[in-house]
Coordinates of C-alpha atoms in Angstrom, one line a residue:
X1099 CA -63.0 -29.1 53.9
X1100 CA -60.9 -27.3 56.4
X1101 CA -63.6 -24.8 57.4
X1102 CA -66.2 -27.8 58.1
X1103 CA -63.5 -29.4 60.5
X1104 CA -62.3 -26.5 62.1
X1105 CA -66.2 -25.8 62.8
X1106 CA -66.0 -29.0 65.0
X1107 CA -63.3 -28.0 67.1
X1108 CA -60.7 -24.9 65.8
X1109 CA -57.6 -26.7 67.0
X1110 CA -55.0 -27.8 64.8
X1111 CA -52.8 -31.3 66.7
X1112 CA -49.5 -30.7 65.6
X1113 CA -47.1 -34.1 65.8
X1114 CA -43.7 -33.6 65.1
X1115 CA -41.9 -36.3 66.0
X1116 CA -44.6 -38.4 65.6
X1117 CA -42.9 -42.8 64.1
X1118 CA -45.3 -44.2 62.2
X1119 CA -45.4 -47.0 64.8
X1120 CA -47.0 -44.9 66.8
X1121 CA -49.1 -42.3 64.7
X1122 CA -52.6 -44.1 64.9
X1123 CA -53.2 -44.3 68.8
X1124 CA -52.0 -40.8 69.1
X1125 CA -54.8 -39.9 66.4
X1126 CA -57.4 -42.1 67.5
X1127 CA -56.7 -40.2 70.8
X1128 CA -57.2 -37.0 70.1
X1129 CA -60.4 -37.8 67.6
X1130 CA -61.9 -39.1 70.5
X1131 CA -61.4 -35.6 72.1
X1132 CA -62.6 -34.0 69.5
X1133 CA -59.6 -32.6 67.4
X1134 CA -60.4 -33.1 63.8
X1135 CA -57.2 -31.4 62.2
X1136 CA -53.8 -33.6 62.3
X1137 CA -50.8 -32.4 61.2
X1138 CA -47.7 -34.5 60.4
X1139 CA -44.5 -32.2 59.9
X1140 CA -42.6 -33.5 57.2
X1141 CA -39.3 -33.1 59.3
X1142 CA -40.9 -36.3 61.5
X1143 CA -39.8 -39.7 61.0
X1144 CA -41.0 -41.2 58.2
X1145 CA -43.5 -38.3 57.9
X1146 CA -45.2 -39.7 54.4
X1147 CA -45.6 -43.1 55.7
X1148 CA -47.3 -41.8 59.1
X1149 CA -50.0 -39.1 56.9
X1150 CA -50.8 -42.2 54.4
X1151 CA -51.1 -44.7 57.7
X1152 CA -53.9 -41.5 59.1
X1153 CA -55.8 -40.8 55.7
X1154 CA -56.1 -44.7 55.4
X1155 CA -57.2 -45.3 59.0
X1156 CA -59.2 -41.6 59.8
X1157 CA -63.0 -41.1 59.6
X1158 CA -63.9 -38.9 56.6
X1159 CA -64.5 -36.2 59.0
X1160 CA -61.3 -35.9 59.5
X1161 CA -58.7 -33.9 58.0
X1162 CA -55.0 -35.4 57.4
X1163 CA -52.6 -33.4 56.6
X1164 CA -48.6 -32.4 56.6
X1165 CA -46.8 -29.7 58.3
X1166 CA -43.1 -27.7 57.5
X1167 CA -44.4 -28.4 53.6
X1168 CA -41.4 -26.3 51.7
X1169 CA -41.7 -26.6 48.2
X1170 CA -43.7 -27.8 45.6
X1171 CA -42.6 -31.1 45.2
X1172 CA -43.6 -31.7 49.1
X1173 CA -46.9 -30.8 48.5
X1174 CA -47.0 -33.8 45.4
X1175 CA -45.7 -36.1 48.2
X1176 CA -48.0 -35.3 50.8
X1177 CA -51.4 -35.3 48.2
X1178 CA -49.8 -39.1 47.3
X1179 CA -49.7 -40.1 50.8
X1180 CA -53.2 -39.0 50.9
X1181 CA -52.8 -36.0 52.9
X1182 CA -55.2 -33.4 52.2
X1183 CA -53.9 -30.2 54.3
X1184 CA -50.9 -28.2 53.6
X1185 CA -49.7 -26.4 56.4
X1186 CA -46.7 -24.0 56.0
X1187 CA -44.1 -22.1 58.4
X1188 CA -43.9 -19.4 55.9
X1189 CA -45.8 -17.8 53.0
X1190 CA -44.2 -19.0 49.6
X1191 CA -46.9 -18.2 47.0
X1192 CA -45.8 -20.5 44.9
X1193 CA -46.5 -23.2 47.1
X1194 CA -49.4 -22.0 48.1
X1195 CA -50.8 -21.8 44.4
X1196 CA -49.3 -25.4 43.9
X1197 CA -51.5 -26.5 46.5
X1198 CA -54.9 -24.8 45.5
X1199 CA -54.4 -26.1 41.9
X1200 CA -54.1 -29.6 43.1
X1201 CA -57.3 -28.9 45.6
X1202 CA -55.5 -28.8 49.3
X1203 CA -56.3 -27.0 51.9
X1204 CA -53.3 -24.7 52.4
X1205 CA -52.7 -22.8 55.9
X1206 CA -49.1 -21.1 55.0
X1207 CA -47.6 -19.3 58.0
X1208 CA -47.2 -15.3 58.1
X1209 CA -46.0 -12.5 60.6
X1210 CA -46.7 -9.4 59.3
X1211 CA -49.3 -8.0 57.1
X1212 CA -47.3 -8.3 54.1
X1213 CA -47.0 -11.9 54.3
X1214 CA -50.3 -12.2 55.2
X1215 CA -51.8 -10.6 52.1
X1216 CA -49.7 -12.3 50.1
X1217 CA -50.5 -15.6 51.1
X1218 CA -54.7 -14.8 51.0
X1219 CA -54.2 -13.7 47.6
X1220 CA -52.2 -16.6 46.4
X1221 CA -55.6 -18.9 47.8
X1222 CA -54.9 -19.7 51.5
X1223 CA -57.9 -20.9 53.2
X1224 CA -56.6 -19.5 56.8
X1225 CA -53.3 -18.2 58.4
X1226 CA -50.9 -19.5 60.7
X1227 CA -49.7 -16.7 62.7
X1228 CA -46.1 -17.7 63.4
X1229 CA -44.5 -17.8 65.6
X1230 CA -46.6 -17.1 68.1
X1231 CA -44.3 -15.8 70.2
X1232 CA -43.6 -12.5 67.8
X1233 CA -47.5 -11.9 66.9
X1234 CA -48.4 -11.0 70.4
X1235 CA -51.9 -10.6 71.1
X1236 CA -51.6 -7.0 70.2
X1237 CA -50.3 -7.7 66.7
X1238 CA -53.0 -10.0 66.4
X1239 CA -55.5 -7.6 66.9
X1240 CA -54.0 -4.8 64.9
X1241 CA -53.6 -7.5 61.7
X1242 CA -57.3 -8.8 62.6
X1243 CA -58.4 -4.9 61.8
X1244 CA -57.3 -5.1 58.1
X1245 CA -57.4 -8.3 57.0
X1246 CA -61.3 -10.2 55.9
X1247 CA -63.3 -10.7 58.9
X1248 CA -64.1 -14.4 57.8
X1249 CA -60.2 -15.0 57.6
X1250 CA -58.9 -17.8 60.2
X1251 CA -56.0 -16.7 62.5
X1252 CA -54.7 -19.8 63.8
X1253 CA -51.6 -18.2 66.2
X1254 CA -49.1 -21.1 66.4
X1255 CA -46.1 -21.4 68.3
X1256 CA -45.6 -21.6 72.2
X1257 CA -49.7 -22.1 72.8
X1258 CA -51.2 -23.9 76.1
X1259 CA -54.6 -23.8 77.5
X1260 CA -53.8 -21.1 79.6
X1261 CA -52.4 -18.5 77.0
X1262 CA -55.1 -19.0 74.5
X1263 CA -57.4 -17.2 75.8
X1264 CA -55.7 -14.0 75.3
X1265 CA -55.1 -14.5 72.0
X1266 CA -58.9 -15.8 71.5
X1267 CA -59.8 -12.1 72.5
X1268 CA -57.4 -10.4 70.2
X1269 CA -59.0 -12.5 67.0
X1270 CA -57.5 -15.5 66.9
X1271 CA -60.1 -18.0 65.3
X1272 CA -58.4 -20.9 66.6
X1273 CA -54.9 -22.6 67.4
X1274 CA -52.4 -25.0 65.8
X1275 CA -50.9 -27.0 69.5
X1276 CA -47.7 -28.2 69.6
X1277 CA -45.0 -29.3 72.2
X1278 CA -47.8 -28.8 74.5
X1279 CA -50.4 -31.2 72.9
X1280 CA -47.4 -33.9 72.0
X1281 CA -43.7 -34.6 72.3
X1282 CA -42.2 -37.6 70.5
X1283 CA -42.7 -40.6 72.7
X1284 CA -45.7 -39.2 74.6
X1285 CA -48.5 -42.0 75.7
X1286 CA -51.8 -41.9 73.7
X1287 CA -53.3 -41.7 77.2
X1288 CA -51.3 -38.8 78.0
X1289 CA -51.9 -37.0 75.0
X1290 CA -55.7 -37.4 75.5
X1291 CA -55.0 -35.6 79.2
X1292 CA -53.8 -33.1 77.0
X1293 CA -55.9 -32.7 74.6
X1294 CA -58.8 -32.5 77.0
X1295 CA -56.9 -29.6 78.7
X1296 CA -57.0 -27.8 75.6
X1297 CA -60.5 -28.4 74.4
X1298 CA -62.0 -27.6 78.2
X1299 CA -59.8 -24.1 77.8
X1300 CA -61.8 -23.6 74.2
X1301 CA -65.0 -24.0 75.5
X1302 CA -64.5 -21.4 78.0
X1303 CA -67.0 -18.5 77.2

C-alpha cells in the first residue's frame, strides 16, 4: 500500500491547515502532479471531515491518510474517516502497534537510532526523520548505515526543492513537504506550481 504509492512519486503532501471546503482541489492538484501520498494533520480544521471528504473522492491509487496521529483512539478516528495512513511526529510503539493491528500504514517520526529501532520493531512500514532540521544530512547517513537497507527515510521538516537533494545523497528515500508544498489558504493553482517544483527537483539524476 504505502510502498506501491511511494513507488509512483516518494513525496509525502503534507496539509496542515487544510478546511474541508477546500481539501479536494488542493488534492486533485497535486494528483495531477503526481503526488500520491496526502496527509491531513489532525490539528487542521476539521481534519476527520477533510481525510473522509479525500478517501471518498481519491482514485484507489491513492493513499489518504492523517498526520500529528497521537494516541490510539486517533488512529480509530482516522481508519473511520477512511484514512488509511498513519503518520506520526514521534515514535509511540503503542500507537504504532494499534495501527498495524488494524492494517494502516504507519510512518511514526524518529531522531535518533533509538527511536528509530523502536518504531521498525513495533511494525513501521517507513520513517519520518524529524525534524529535519536536527537529522542533518550527516545524521542521515550515519542512521542509513545501521538501519535495513530497504527501510524508507522520509526526512521531514523545513524541505524545498533545493535542499532535497542533499539529503537524497545521504539516504533519504523520499520526503514528507510541508509549508513549502502548502500553507492554509494557498490556491490549488499555486500549489500545483509547487508541487511541480518539487517533483522536477526529484527527477533530478
Amino acid at each position: 500500500m504505502l510502498d506501491q504509492a511511494l513507488q509512483q512519486l516518494p513525496l509525502v503532501a503534507i496539509l496542515r491547515g487544510v478546511k474541508p471546503d477546500e481539501v479536494e482541489a488542493v488534492a486533485d492538484a497535486l494528483y495531477a502532479e503526481g503526488f500520491r501520498v496526502i496527509e491531513v494533520p489532525l490539528n487542521s480544521p476539521q481534519a476527520l471531515d477533510s481525510i473522509g471528504r479525500l478517501a471518498r473522492r481519491m482514485p484507489d491509487d491513492a493513499l489518504i491518510g492523517a498526520g500529528t496521529v497521537l494516541s490510539a483512539d486517533a488512529v480509530r478516528d482516522v481508519q473511520v474517516a477512511g484514512g488509511r495512513l498513519i503518520v506520526m511526529p514521534h515514535a509511540d510503539v503503542a500507537v504504532i502497534r494499534v495501527a498495524k493491528a488494524r492494517g494502516l500504514a504507519c510512518v511514526p517520526g524518529a531522531a535518533t537510532p533509538t527511536e528509530a529501532f523502536a518504531a521498525l520493531q513495533a511494525g513501521a512500514d517507513a520513517l519520518k526523520l524529524f525534524p529535519a532540521e536536527l537529522v542533518t544530512p550527516t545524521v542521515l547517513k550515519a542512521m542509513r548505515a545501521v538501519l535495513p537497507r530497504e527501510l524508507r527515510l522520509l526526512p521531514v521538516g523545513g524541505i524545498t526543492p533545493e535542499t532535497m537533494a542533499v539529503y537524497r545523497k545521504a539516504g533519504a528515500a523520499g520526503f514528507g513537504l510541508g509549508s513549502a508544498l502548502y500553507s492554509p489558504g494557498m490556491s490549488a493553482t499555486d500549489v500545483a506550481t509547487r508541487a511541480r517544483a518539487f517533483t522536477q527537483a526529484w527527477a533530478k539524476p
